[in-house]
mmCIF file of C-alpha atoms in Angstrom:
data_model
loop_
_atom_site.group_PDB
_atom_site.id
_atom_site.type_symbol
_atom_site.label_atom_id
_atom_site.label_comp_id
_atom_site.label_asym_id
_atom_site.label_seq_id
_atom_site.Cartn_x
_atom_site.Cartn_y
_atom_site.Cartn_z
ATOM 1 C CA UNK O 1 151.103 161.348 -267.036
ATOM 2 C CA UNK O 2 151.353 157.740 -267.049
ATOM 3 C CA UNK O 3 154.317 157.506 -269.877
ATOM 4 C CA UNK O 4 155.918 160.018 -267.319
ATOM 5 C CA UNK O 5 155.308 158.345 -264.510
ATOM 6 C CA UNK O 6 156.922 154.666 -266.453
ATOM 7 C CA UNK O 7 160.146 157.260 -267.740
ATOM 8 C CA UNK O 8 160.943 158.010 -263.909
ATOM 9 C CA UNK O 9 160.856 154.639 -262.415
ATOM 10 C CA UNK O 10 163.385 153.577 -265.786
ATOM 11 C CA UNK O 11 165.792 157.306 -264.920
ATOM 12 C CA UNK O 12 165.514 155.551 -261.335
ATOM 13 C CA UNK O 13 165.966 152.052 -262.176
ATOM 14 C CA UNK O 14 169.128 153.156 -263.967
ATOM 15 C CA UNK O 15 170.474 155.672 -260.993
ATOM 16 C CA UNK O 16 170.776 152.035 -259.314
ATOM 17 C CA UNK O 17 172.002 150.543 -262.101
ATOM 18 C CA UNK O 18 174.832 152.921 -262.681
ATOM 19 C CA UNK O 19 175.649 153.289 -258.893
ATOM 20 C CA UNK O 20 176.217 149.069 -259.317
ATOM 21 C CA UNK O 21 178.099 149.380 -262.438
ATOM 22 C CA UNK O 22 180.567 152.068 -260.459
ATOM 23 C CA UNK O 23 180.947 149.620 -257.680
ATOM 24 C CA UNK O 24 181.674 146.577 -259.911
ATOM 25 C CA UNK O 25 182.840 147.448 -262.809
ATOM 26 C CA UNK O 26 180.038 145.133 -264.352
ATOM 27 C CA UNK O 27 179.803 145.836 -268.329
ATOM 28 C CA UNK O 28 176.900 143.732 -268.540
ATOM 29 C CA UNK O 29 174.927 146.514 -265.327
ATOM 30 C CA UNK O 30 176.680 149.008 -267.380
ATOM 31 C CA UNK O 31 174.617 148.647 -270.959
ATOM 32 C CA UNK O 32 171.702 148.113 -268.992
ATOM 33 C CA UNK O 33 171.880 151.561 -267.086
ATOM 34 C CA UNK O 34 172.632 152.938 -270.355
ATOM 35 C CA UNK O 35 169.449 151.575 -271.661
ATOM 36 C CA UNK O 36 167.618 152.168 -268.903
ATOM 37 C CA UNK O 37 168.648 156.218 -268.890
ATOM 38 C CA UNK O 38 168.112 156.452 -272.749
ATOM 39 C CA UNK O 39 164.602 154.820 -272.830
ATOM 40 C CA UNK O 40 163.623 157.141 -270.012
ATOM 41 C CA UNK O 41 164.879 160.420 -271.623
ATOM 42 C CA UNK O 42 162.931 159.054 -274.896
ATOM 43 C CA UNK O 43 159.616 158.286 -272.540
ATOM 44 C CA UNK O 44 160.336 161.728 -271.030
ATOM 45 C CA UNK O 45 160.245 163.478 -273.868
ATOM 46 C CA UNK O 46 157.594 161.430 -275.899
ATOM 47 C CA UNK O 47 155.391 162.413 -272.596
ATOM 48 C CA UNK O 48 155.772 166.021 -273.139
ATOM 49 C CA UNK O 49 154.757 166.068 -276.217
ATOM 50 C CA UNK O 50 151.648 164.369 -275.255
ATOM 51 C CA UNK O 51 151.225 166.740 -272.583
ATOM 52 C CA UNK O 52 151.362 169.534 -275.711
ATOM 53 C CA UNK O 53 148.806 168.012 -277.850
ATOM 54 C CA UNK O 54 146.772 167.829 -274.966
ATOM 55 C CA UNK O 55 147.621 171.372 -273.509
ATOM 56 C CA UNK O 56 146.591 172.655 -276.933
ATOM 57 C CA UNK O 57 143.988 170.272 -278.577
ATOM 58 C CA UNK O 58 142.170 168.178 -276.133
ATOM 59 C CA UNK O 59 142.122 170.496 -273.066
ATOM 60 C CA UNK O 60 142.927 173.998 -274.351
ATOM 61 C CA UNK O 61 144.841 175.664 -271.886
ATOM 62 C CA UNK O 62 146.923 177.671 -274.353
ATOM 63 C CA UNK O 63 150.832 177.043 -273.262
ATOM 64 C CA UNK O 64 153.308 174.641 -273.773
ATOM 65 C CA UNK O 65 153.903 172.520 -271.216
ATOM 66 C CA UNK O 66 157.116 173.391 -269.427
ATOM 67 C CA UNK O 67 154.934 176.439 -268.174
ATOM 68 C CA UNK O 68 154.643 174.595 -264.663
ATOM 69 C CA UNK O 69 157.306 173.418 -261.811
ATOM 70 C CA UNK O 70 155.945 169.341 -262.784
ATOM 71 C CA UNK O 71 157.274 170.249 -266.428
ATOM 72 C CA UNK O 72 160.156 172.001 -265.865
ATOM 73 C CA UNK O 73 161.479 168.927 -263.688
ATOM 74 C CA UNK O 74 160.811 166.767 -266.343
ATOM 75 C CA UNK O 75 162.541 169.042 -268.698
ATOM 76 C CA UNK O 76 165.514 169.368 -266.365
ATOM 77 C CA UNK O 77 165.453 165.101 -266.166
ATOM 78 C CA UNK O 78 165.252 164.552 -270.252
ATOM 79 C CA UNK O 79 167.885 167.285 -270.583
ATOM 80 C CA UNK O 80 170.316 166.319 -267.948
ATOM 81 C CA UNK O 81 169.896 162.562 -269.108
ATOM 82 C CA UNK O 82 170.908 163.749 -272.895
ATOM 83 C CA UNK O 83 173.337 165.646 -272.369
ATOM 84 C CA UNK O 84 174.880 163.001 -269.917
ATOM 85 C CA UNK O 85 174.403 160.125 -272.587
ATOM 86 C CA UNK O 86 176.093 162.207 -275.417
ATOM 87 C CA UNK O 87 178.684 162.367 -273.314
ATOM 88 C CA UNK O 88 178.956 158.735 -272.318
ATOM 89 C CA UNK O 89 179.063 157.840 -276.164
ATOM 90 C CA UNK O 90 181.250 160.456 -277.122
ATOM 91 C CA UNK O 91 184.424 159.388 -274.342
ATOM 92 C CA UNK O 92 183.524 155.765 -273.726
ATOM 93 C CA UNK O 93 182.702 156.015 -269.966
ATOM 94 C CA UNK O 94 179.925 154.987 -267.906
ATOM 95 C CA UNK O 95 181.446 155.511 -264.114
ATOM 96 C CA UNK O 96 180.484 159.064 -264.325
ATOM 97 C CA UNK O 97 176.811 157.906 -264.938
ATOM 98 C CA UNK O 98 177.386 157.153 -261.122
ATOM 99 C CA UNK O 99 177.261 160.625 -260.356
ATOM 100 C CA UNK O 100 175.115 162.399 -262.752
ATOM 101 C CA UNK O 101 171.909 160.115 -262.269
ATOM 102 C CA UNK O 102 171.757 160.876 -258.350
ATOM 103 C CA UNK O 103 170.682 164.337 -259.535
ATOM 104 C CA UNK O 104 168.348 163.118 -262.042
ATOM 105 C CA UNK O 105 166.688 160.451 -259.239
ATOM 106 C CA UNK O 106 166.017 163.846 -257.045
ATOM 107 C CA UNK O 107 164.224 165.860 -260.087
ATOM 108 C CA UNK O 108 162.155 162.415 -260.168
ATOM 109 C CA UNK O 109 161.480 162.069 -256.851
ATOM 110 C CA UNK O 110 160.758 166.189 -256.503
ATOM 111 C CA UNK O 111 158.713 165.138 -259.906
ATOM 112 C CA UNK O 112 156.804 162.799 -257.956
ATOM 113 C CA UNK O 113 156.350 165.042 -254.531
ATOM 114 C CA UNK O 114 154.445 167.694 -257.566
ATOM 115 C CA UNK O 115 152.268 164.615 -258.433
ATOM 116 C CA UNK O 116 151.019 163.703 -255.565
ATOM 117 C CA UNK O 117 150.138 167.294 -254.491
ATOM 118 C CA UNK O 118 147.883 167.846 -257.697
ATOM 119 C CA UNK O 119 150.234 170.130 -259.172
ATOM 120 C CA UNK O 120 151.282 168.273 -262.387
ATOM 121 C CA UNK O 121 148.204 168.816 -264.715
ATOM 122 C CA UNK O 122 148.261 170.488 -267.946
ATOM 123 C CA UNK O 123 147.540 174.085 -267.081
ATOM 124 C CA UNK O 124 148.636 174.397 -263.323
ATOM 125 C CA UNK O 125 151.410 177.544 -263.542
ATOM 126 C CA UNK O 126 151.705 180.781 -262.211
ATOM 127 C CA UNK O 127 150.668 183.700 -264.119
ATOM 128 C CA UNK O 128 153.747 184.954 -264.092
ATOM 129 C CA UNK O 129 154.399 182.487 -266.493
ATOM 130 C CA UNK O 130 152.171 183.333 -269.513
ATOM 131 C CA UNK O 131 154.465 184.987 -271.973
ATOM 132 C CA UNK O 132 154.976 184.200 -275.237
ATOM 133 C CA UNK O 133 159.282 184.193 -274.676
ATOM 134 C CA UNK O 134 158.654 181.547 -271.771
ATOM 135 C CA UNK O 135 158.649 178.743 -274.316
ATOM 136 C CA UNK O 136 162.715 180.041 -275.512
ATOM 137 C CA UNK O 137 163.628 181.184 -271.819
ATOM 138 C CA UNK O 138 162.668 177.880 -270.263
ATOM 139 C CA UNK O 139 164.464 175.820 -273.168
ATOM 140 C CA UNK O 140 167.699 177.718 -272.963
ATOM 141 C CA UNK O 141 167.695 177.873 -269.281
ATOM 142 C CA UNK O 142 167.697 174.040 -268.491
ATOM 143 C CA UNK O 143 170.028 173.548 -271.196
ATOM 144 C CA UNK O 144 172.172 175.264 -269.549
ATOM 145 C CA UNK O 145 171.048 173.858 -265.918
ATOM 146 C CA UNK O 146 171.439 170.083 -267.506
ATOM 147 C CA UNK O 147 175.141 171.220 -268.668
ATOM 148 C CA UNK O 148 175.801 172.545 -265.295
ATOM 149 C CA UNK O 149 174.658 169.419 -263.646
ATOM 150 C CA UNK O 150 176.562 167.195 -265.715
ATOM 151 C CA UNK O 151 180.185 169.588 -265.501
ATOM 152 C CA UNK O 152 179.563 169.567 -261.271
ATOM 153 C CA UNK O 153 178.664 166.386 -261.007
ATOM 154 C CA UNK O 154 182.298 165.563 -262.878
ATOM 155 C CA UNK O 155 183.921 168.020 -260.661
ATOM 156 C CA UNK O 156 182.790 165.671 -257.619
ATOM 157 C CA UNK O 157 184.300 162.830 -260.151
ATOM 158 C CA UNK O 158 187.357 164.754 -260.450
ATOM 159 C CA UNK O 159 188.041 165.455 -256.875
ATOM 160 C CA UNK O 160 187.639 161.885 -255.880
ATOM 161 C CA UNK O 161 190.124 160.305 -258.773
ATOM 162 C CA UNK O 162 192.653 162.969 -258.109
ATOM 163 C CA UNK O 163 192.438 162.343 -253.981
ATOM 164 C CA UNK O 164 192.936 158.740 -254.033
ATOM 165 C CA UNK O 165 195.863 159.887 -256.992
ATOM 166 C CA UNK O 166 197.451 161.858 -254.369
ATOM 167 C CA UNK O 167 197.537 159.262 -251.778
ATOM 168 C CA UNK O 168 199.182 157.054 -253.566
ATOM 169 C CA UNK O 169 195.958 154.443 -254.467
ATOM 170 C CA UNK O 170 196.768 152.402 -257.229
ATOM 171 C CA UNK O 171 194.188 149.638 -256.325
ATOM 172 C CA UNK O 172 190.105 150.104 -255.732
ATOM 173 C CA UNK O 173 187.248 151.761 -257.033
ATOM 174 C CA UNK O 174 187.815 155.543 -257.783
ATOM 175 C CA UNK O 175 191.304 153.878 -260.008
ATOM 176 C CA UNK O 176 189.568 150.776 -261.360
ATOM 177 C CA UNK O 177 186.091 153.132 -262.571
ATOM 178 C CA UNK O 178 186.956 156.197 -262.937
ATOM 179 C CA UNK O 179 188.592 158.007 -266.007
ATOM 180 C CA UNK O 180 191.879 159.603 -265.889
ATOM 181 C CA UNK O 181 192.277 163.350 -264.117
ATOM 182 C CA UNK O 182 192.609 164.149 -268.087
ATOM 183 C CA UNK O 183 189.694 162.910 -269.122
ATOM 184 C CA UNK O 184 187.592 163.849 -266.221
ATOM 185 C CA UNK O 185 188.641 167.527 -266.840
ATOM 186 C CA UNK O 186 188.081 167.630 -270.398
ATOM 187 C CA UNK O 187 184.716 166.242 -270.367
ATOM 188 C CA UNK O 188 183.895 169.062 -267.706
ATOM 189 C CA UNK O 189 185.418 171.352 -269.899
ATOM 190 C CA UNK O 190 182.825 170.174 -272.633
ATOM 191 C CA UNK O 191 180.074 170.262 -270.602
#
């Protein structure tokens, strides 16, 4: 719980971080979002585990833990954050960052609501849940919902570069930060 608890205040350390980097163009804020968002997916992660060891060894439950709303959140956060990051490395821009972690701060905070209402220990789910094909379904899903999040997010991203294209901006933020319409649609395309 705690190594989850450290991962969301880095994802929301680097929402800021990234939401600065946008707004100055700083390349020094922008590694350090970066870093920030790739520590906390690796604490994320690293904390589910744990929370499988002790779902299945220490206190026996019996199911993995994304089973329950707390872990499916955190799920959602590591995935989104990956997927996000891949795509950061892969086309060279961090402006979109911006737009994606906004999402991932609301799974945290929602992450932290579940927390404080005693519903994120090992164990707590519905027993609707208790299938053997939950472990796939769950997976697969927020794969896809961490895709999704990243391609709408960069639809938003799209809109604004191509807006302040059509009114004839050359100067300010949305053409100094943000990748051209080309760019923008191919990495939505990818996602």
């Amino acid at each position: 719980y705690q190594l989850v608890s450290y991962a969301n205040l880095l994802l929301i350390g680097s929402t800021i971080l990234y939401l600065s980097h946008l707004r100055f163009t700083s390349e020094r804020v922008g590694r350090w979002a970066s870093g920030f968002a790739t520590v906390g997916a690796i604490c994320l992660t690293l904390g589910m585990l744990v929370r499988r060891v002790e779902a299945f060894y220490v206190h026996p439950v019996g199911q993995a833990p994304i089973a329950g709303l707390y872990e499916v959140m955190s799920l959602f956060s590591a995935i989104t954050v990956v997927i996000y990051l891949v795509m950061e490395k892969v086309y060279r821009t961090r402006s979109a960052g911006a737009f994606v972690m906004p999402i991932v701060f609301g799974a945290v905070l929602f992450e932290i609501w579940l927390g404080s209402n005693d519903q994120a220990a090992p164990g707590y789910q519905v027993s609707l849940f208790k299938s053997y094909w939950i472990h796939a379904h769950v997976l697969t899903n927020f794969l896809g919902y961490g895709a999704f999040a990243v391609a709408a997010l960069l639809g938003g991203v799209y809109l604004l570069r191509h807006r302040a294209e059509r009114h004839g901006v050359t100067e300010g933020f949305a053409m100094r930060s943000l990748p051209d319409l080309w760019k923008i649609d191919r990495l939505i395309h990818q996602a």
